[in-house]
XYZ file of N, CA and C in Angstrom:
576
model
N -7.889 -27.783 -5.518
C -7.974 -27.480 -4.102
C -9.278 -26.747 -3.771
N -9.801 -25.973 -4.717
C -11.035 -25.247 -4.454
C -12.219 -26.189 -4.267
N -12.164 -27.360 -4.883
C -13.268 -28.306 -4.802
C -13.193 -29.183 -3.557
N -12.001 -29.310 -2.990
C -11.814 -30.166 -1.817
C -11.897 -29.315 -0.561
N -13.009 -29.403 0.144
C -13.238 -28.555 1.310
C -12.558 -29.071 2.570
N -11.920 -30.233 2.500
C -11.309 -30.791 3.705
C -9.862 -30.339 3.901
N -9.301 -29.581 2.980
C -7.916 -29.105 3.126
C -7.867 -28.039 4.206
N -7.021 -28.258 5.207
C -6.864 -27.303 6.299
C -5.522 -26.585 6.252
N -4.509 -27.232 5.669
C -3.172 -26.643 5.629
C -2.595 -26.773 4.221
N -2.068 -25.657 3.722
C -1.386 -25.649 2.422
C 0.006 -25.070 2.639
N 1.023 -25.821 2.247
C 2.406 -25.349 2.336
C 2.989 -25.328 0.934
N 3.140 -24.138 0.390
C 3.709 -23.949 -0.951
C 5.051 -23.228 -0.864
N 5.743 -23.388 0.246
C 7.004 -22.680 0.446
C 8.088 -23.188 -0.501
N 8.961 -22.267 -0.910
C 10.121 -22.609 -1.734
C 9.789 -23.083 -3.129
N 8.737 -22.554 -3.746
C 8.334 -22.999 -5.082
C 8.499 -21.937 -6.174
N 9.191 -20.854 -5.875
C 9.399 -19.753 -6.828
C 8.084 -19.151 -7.318
N 7.041 -19.228 -6.487
C 5.783 -18.586 -6.853
C 6.036 -17.097 -7.026
N 5.522 -16.530 -8.081
C 5.720 -15.119 -8.366
C 6.927 -14.830 -9.218
N 7.694 -15.853 -9.566
C 8.915 -15.619 -10.341
C 8.626 -15.133 -11.761
N 7.416 -15.339 -12.248
C 7.059 -14.900 -13.599
C 6.207 -13.632 -13.578
N 6.253 -12.922 -12.466
C 5.447 -11.717 -12.301
C 5.740 -10.668 -13.374
N 6.987 -10.503 -13.736
C 7.342 -9.493 -14.745
C 6.697 -9.826 -16.077
N 6.663 -11.101 -16.425
C 6.026 -11.499 -17.682
C 4.542 -11.176 -17.677
N 3.907 -11.226 -16.506
C 2.469 -10.939 -16.444
C 2.183 -9.452 -16.643
N 3.170 -8.593 -16.368
C 2.949 -7.170 -16.622
C 3.008 -6.884 -18.123
N 3.710 -7.718 -18.851
C 3.743 -7.586 -20.313
C 2.466 -8.155 -20.910
N 2.014 -9.282 -20.365
C 0.796 -9.935 -20.826
C -0.219 -9.935 -19.679
N -1.090 -8.913 -19.618
C -2.014 -8.807 -18.484
C -3.029 -9.938 -18.369
N -3.194 -10.749 -19.391
C -4.137 -11.866 -19.305
C -3.522 -13.088 -18.636
N -2.218 -13.068 -18.427
C -1.549 -14.203 -17.791
C -1.957 -14.275 -16.320
N -2.320 -15.456 -15.867
C -2.731 -15.677 -14.481
C -1.478 -15.811 -13.622
N -1.445 -15.073 -12.522
C -0.293 -15.122 -11.624
C -0.631 -15.944 -10.387
N 0.379 -16.222 -9.577
C 0.132 -16.947 -8.327
C -0.782 -16.130 -7.426
N -0.663 -14.812 -7.469
C -1.531 -13.954 -6.673
C -2.984 -14.103 -7.057
N -3.247 -14.208 -8.377
C -4.616 -14.422 -8.849
C -5.179 -15.732 -8.308
N -4.402 -16.781 -8.425
C -4.854 -18.113 -8.028
C -5.065 -18.225 -6.518
N -4.091 -17.744 -5.752
C -4.202 -17.844 -4.296
C -5.325 -16.954 -3.774
N -5.477 -15.766 -4.353
C -6.565 -14.896 -3.894
C -7.925 -15.496 -4.231
N -8.037 -16.163 -5.377
C -9.285 -16.864 -5.701
C -9.569 -17.961 -4.677
N -8.536 -18.689 -4.284
C -8.686 -19.765 -3.308
C -9.129 -19.215 -1.948
N -8.561 -18.088 -1.543
C -8.908 -17.507 -0.246
C -10.274 -16.834 -0.248
N -10.723 -16.389 -1.425
C -11.980 -15.646 -1.527
C -13.165 -16.461 -1.991
N -13.021 -17.754 -2.124
C -14.102 -18.531 -2.729
C -15.337 -18.668 -1.834
N -15.222 -18.299 -0.572
C -16.375 -18.341 0.319
C -16.656 -19.704 0.924
N -16.035 -20.754 0.434
C -16.271 -22.092 0.986
C -14.996 -22.735 1.515
N -13.861 -22.124 1.273
C -12.588 -22.675 1.696
C -12.489 -22.707 3.213
N -11.967 -23.802 3.745
C -11.749 -23.932 5.176
C -10.262 -23.994 5.518
N -9.439 -23.418 4.681
C -7.993 -23.429 4.904
C -7.684 -22.629 6.159
N -6.966 -23.253 7.076
C -6.599 -22.588 8.323
C -5.144 -22.137 8.324
N -4.277 -22.885 7.670
C -2.855 -22.561 7.623
C -2.410 -22.445 6.179
N -1.810 -21.302 5.849
C -1.279 -21.067 4.504
C 0.167 -20.629 4.640
N 1.078 -21.450 4.102
C 2.509 -21.161 4.164
C 3.000 -20.877 2.746
N 3.417 -19.640 2.518
C 3.930 -19.207 1.207
C 5.356 -18.678 1.348
N 6.084 -19.154 2.336
C 7.435 -18.671 2.630
C 8.415 -19.012 1.510
N 9.469 -18.218 1.417
C 10.574 -18.450 0.490
C 10.102 -18.597 -0.962
N 9.302 -17.681 -1.401
C 8.893 -17.617 -2.794
C 9.330 -16.269 -3.347
N 8.771 -15.856 -4.440
C 9.106 -14.569 -5.042
C 7.831 -13.739 -5.205
N 6.977 -13.800 -4.212
C 5.705 -13.090 -4.266
C 5.972 -11.608 -4.055
N 5.597 -10.812 -5.035
C 5.860 -9.378 -4.999
C 4.874 -8.657 -5.899
N 4.957 -7.350 -5.920
C 4.193 -6.504 -6.825
C 2.705 -6.847 -6.833
N 2.185 -7.131 -8.026
C 0.752 -7.391 -8.200
C 0.289 -8.615 -7.402
N 1.091 -9.666 -7.384
C 0.717 -10.873 -6.632
C 0.643 -10.586 -5.137
N 1.606 -9.855 -4.609
C 1.599 -9.528 -3.182
C 0.353 -8.717 -2.825
N 0.025 -7.748 -3.666
C -1.152 -6.913 -3.414
C -2.438 -7.737 -3.480
N -2.543 -8.630 -4.456
C -3.763 -9.455 -4.588
C -3.934 -10.399 -3.408
N -2.857 -11.049 -3.006
C -2.933 -11.982 -1.875
C -3.307 -11.227 -0.600
N -2.645 -10.101 -0.358
C -2.936 -9.309 0.841
C -4.377 -8.813 0.835
N -4.864 -8.394 -0.305
C -6.237 -7.891 -0.403
C -7.266 -9.006 -0.209
N -6.967 -10.194 -0.716
C -7.903 -11.315 -0.583
C -8.036 -11.767 0.867
N -7.021 -11.528 1.619
C -7.011 -11.893 3.027
C -8.126 -11.180 3.785
N -8.515 -10.007 3.304
C -9.559 -9.201 3.940
C -10.891 -9.947 4.001
N -11.191 -10.746 2.991
C -12.487 -11.424 2.891
C -12.492 -12.846 3.447
N -11.318 -13.377 3.739
C -11.227 -14.754 4.205
C -11.683 -14.870 5.648
N -12.401 -15.946 5.955
C -12.931 -16.128 7.313
C -12.447 -17.406 7.998
N -11.478 -18.103 7.409
C -11.036 -19.357 8.012
C -9.563 -19.368 8.411
N -8.748 -18.527 7.834
C -7.296 -18.552 8.035
C -6.928 -18.170 9.471
N -6.121 -19.030 10.122
C -5.640 -18.731 11.466
C -4.123 -18.546 11.492
N -3.428 -19.066 10.488
C -1.964 -18.996 10.431
C -1.553 -18.632 9.006
N -0.868 -17.499 8.855
C -0.405 -17.043 7.537
C 1.090 -16.782 7.599
N 1.848 -17.487 6.762
C 3.300 -17.322 6.692
C 3.679 -16.832 5.295
N 4.009 -15.556 5.210
C 4.464 -14.945 3.955
C 5.947 -14.578 4.036
N 6.678 -15.182 4.950
C 8.071 -14.808 5.178
C 8.933 -15.028 3.934
N 9.951 -14.190 3.822
C 10.943 -14.258 2.754
C 10.331 -14.141 1.363
N 9.518 -13.129 1.195
C 8.979 -12.731 -0.104
C 9.285 -11.250 -0.263
N 8.455 -10.513 -0.961
C 8.680 -9.081 -1.110
C 7.350 -8.344 -1.166
N 6.649 -8.331 -0.038
C 5.402 -7.576 0.016
C 5.654 -6.105 -0.274
N 6.748 -5.580 0.272
C 7.094 -4.188 0.042
C 6.096 -3.240 0.670
N 6.145 -1.991 0.227
C 5.284 -0.968 0.825
C 3.819 -1.176 0.480
N 3.505 -1.378 -0.787
C 2.100 -1.516 -1.181
C 1.457 -2.763 -0.586
N 2.109 -3.915 -0.748
C 1.562 -5.154 -0.204
C 1.443 -5.114 1.311
N 2.431 -4.489 1.968
C 2.393 -4.360 3.420
C 1.238 -3.493 3.885
N 1.002 -2.385 3.180
C -0.108 -1.512 3.561
C -1.457 -2.192 3.320
N -1.569 -2.913 2.233
C -2.821 -3.624 1.949
C -3.062 -4.713 3.006
N -2.001 -5.423 3.374
C -2.121 -6.448 4.413
C -2.540 -5.815 5.746
N -1.908 -4.711 6.110
C -2.270 -4.012 7.338
C -3.723 -3.586 7.335
N -4.172 -3.091 6.205
C -5.573 -2.685 6.062
C -6.511 -3.885 6.201
N -6.114 -5.022 5.640
C -6.937 -6.235 5.719
C -7.083 -6.715 7.166
N -6.081 -6.469 7.989
C -6.137 -6.905 9.388
C -7.244 -6.205 10.174
N -7.675 -5.039 9.712
C -8.743 -4.315 10.404
C -10.054 -5.100 10.404
N -10.285 -5.905 9.373
C -11.553 -6.633 9.279
C -11.418 -8.129 9.508
N -10.196 -8.635 9.586
C -10.000 -10.076 9.742
C -10.291 -10.489 11.179
N -11.007 -11.601 11.349
C -11.473 -12.004 12.685
C -10.969 -13.365 13.157
N -10.099 -14.046 12.367
C -9.697 -15.389 12.785
C -8.190 -15.593 12.903
N -7.390 -14.713 12.347
C -5.941 -14.913 12.297
C -5.314 -14.880 13.688
N -4.463 -15.883 13.967
C -3.761 -15.952 15.242
C -2.261 -15.760 15.077
N -1.703 -16.224 13.931
C -0.261 -16.148 13.690
C -0.012 -15.512 12.328
N 0.868 -14.506 12.307
C 1.254 -13.831 11.069
C 2.764 -13.731 11.028
N 3.367 -14.267 9.973
C 4.816 -14.190 9.801
C 5.110 -13.456 8.493
N 5.674 -12.263 8.616
C 6.071 -11.482 7.438
C 7.552 -11.112 7.529
N 8.338 -12.028 8.056
C 9.779 -11.846 8.152
C 10.366 -11.583 6.773
N 11.283 -10.648 6.704
C 12.068 -10.365 5.498
C 11.200 -10.171 4.249
N 10.410 -9.084 4.264
C 9.509 -8.777 3.160
C 9.644 -7.343 2.657
N 10.745 -6.693 3.028
C 10.971 -5.298 2.641
C 9.807 -4.401 3.065
N 9.334 -4.625 4.284
C 8.261 -3.817 4.855
C 8.842 -2.442 5.203
N 8.325 -1.412 4.571
C 8.801 -0.039 4.772
C 8.233 0.550 6.063
N 8.749 1.697 6.493
C 8.182 2.331 7.689
C 6.684 2.618 7.569
N 6.245 3.113 6.411
C 4.809 3.378 6.225
C 4.003 2.096 6.335
N 4.452 1.053 5.647
C 3.741 -0.228 5.683
C 3.725 -0.786 7.103
N 4.834 -0.655 7.814
C 4.895 -1.138 9.198
C 3.875 -0.415 10.061
N 3.765 0.881 9.891
C 2.801 1.672 10.664
C 1.378 1.167 10.429
N 1.023 0.906 9.157
C -0.318 0.415 8.828
C -0.524 -0.995 9.381
N 0.486 -1.837 9.269
C 0.389 -3.202 9.794
C 0.184 -3.185 11.310
N 0.938 -2.338 12.001
C 0.803 -2.243 13.457
C -0.610 -1.777 13.833
N -1.136 -0.814 13.097
C -2.517 -0.367 13.356
C -3.492 -1.516 13.126
N -3.264 -2.312 12.065
C -4.106 -3.472 11.784
C -3.985 -4.544 12.851
N -2.768 -4.770 13.349
C -2.547 -5.743 14.423
C -3.320 -5.318 15.667
N -3.305 -4.040 15.970
C -4.056 -3.525 17.122
C -5.556 -3.778 16.959
N -6.056 -3.616 15.725
C -7.485 -3.795 15.459
C -7.901 -5.262 15.423
N -6.984 -6.138 15.033
C -7.281 -7.577 14.906
C -7.090 -8.237 16.266
N -8.143 -8.410 16.979
C -8.082 -8.883 18.368
C -7.721 -10.362 18.511
N -7.696 -11.122 17.414
C -7.389 -12.549 17.511
C -5.897 -12.848 17.399
N -5.101 -11.912 16.874
C -3.667 -12.150 16.672
C -2.941 -12.362 17.996
N -2.111 -13.410 18.038
C -1.328 -13.713 19.231
C 0.172 -13.663 18.952
N 0.576 -13.977 17.692
C 1.999 -13.991 17.327
C 2.168 -13.261 16.000
N 3.068 -12.266 15.980
C 3.399 -11.539 14.756
C 4.907 -11.472 14.656
N 5.448 -11.981 13.557
C 6.883 -11.915 13.321
C 7.135 -10.965 12.162
N 7.805 -9.842 12.449
C 8.124 -8.832 11.444
C 9.632 -8.666 11.288
N 10.409 -9.625 11.728
C 11.860 -9.508 11.728
C 12.468 -9.271 10.351
N 13.668 -8.707 10.363
C 14.475 -8.486 9.156
C 13.789 -7.634 8.104
N 13.132 -6.575 8.520
C 12.498 -5.630 7.601
C 13.041 -4.227 7.861
N 13.099 -3.381 6.841
C 13.580 -2.005 7.021
C 12.466 -1.083 7.542
N 12.033 -1.306 8.779
C 10.881 -0.591 9.325
C 11.198 0.836 9.768
N 12.466 1.163 9.923
C 12.873 2.519 10.260
C 12.383 2.983 11.616
N 12.607 4.278 11.867
C 12.239 4.862 13.154
C 10.729 4.881 13.368
N 9.974 5.231 12.329
C 8.517 5.308 12.459
C 7.930 3.926 12.762
N 8.386 2.911 12.055
C 7.908 1.553 12.313
C 8.277 1.072 13.702
N 9.503 1.375 14.112
C 9.961 0.974 15.440
C 9.125 1.638 16.528
N 8.882 2.940 16.373
C 8.077 3.654 17.365
C 6.659 3.097 17.444
N 6.096 2.757 16.301
C 4.733 2.220 16.316
C 4.699 0.841 16.975
N 5.714 0.024 16.733
C 5.781 -1.299 17.374
C 5.956 -1.150 18.883
N 6.828 -0.241 19.288
C 7.046 -0.035 20.725
C 5.769 0.444 21.416
N 5.025 1.312 20.747
C 3.771 1.785 21.324
C 2.776 0.631 21.447
N 2.719 -0.207 20.408
C 1.821 -1.364 20.446
C 2.220 -2.317 21.567
N 3.518 -2.519 21.732
C 4.001 -3.417 22.789
C 3.597 -2.915 24.175
N 3.574 -1.601 24.379
C 3.168 -1.088 25.688
C 1.680 -1.292 25.929
N 0.894 -1.278 24.841
C -0.560 -1.439 24.977
C -0.957 -2.906 25.094
N -0.352 -3.758 24.251
C -0.753 -5.170 24.174
C 0.324 -6.139 24.648
N 1.181 -5.724 25.543
C 2.324 -6.540 25.961
C 1.944 -7.939 26.419
N 0.850 -8.087 27.125
C 0.448 -9.389 27.652
C -0.398 -10.190 26.663
N -0.842 -9.574 25.603
C -1.767 -10.228 24.689
C -1.134 -10.727 23.394
N 0.024 -10.159 23.012
C 0.597 -10.490 21.709
C 2.113 -10.593 21.795
N 2.662 -11.554 21.053
C 4.109 -11.721 20.947
C 4.523 -11.137 19.601
N 5.151 -9.978 19.613
C 5.547 -9.296 18.386
C 7.067 -9.280 18.299
N 7.611 -9.957 17.278
C 9.055 -10.103 17.111
C 9.538 -9.184 15.993
N 10.527 -8.351 16.300
C 11.100 -7.461 15.289
C 12.622 -7.586 15.234
N 13.128 -8.762 15.571
C 14.573 -8.984 15.532
C 15.133 -8.764 14.136
N 16.274 -8.120 14.085
C 16.985 -7.934 12.821
C 16.436 -6.815 11.946
N 15.467 -6.061 12.436
C 14.914 -4.962 11.643
C 15.876 -3.781 11.601
N 15.875 -3.080 10.504
C 16.643 -1.840 10.379
C 15.807 -0.746 11.026
N 16.204 -0.344 12.211
C 15.375 0.569 12.999
C 15.833 2.023 12.927
N 16.989 2.295 12.403
C 17.503 3.663 12.377
C 17.233 4.392 11.066
N 16.587 3.744 10.141
C 16.294 4.391 8.864
C 15.315 5.538 9.062
N 15.553 6.620 8.364
C 14.625 7.755 8.395
C 13.945 7.826 7.040
N 12.631 7.747 7.063
C 11.840 7.832 5.838
C 11.209 9.216 5.789
N 11.654 10.046 4.869
C 11.165 11.422 4.786
C 9.703 11.491 4.352
N 9.172 10.398 3.801
C 7.758 10.405 3.402
C 6.847 10.060 4.566
N 7.405 9.543 5.649
C 6.640 9.267 6.875
C 6.794 10.484 7.775
N 5.798 11.323 7.814
C 5.945 12.596 8.510
C 5.262 12.658 9.860
N 4.547 11.636 10.248
C 3.867 11.682 11.542
C 4.894 11.660 12.659
N 4.769 12.562 13.603
C 5.700 12.665 14.715
C 4.954 12.381 16.014
N 5.284 11.268 16.661
C 4.615 10.885 17.906
C 4.862 11.910 19.008
N 6.037 12.543 18.976
C 6.371 13.519 20.008
C 5.569 14.811 19.845
N 5.199 15.125 18.605
C 4.437 16.347 18.310
C 3.197 15.980 17.485
N 2.239 15.250 18.035
C 1.104 14.789 17.242
C 0.161 15.897 16.804
N 0.301 17.091 17.373
C -0.611 18.171 17.018
C -0.125 18.997 15.827
N 0.896 18.550 15.136
C 1.418 19.266 13.979
C 0.440 19.278 12.811
N 0.791 19.974 11.743
C -0.047 20.034 10.548
C 0.360 18.907 9.594
N -0.608 18.142 9.124
C -0.332 16.997 8.255
C -1.277 17.016 7.068
N -0.833 16.427 5.967
C -1.684 16.243 4.787
C -2.243 14.835 4.817
N -3.534 14.683 4.630
C -4.176 13.384 4.586
C -4.559 13.091 3.155
N -3.871 12.137 2.539
C -4.113 11.790 1.155
C -4.932 10.503 1.098
N -6.199 10.601 0.760
C -7.086 9.449 0.671
C -7.185 8.963 -0.747
């Protein structure tokens, strides 16, 4: 696929990508789906516009690599990572990548165990990524902090973006998320 520049859409959904991730932690030289997909997205010549990786087992190291590679890609307009396990680390890396991405229009991260912290970073990235029009974050445990950040984003960008959070666990309290929107002048630790 790296040699064929005419590919615009790749759908690898439902292929158990990432299912051997645990084995790669035992053998660090083993190439994972995250390694391969991130190489494809970072090759500098790829013109892939739509990447569908839904219903796989992308998690841990693969999730982080794919999310990080997204930062350098300049052609992707539609990314579907639904029904995987980005989790907190992958979600935060993806949110960070959105700050520099300039072409993405549709992002689907439904059911990825996105934590409140990761949701907060993703929402900040969505705000920074001016090309995004549709974001689906449904069925994630985003908690109160994630919900508040989404609601704030909706008030700012209501006419510009369709952000779906159906089925999210919104009442969860994450004690590690200490930012309080009601009292933003409090004392906080910034860990860089």
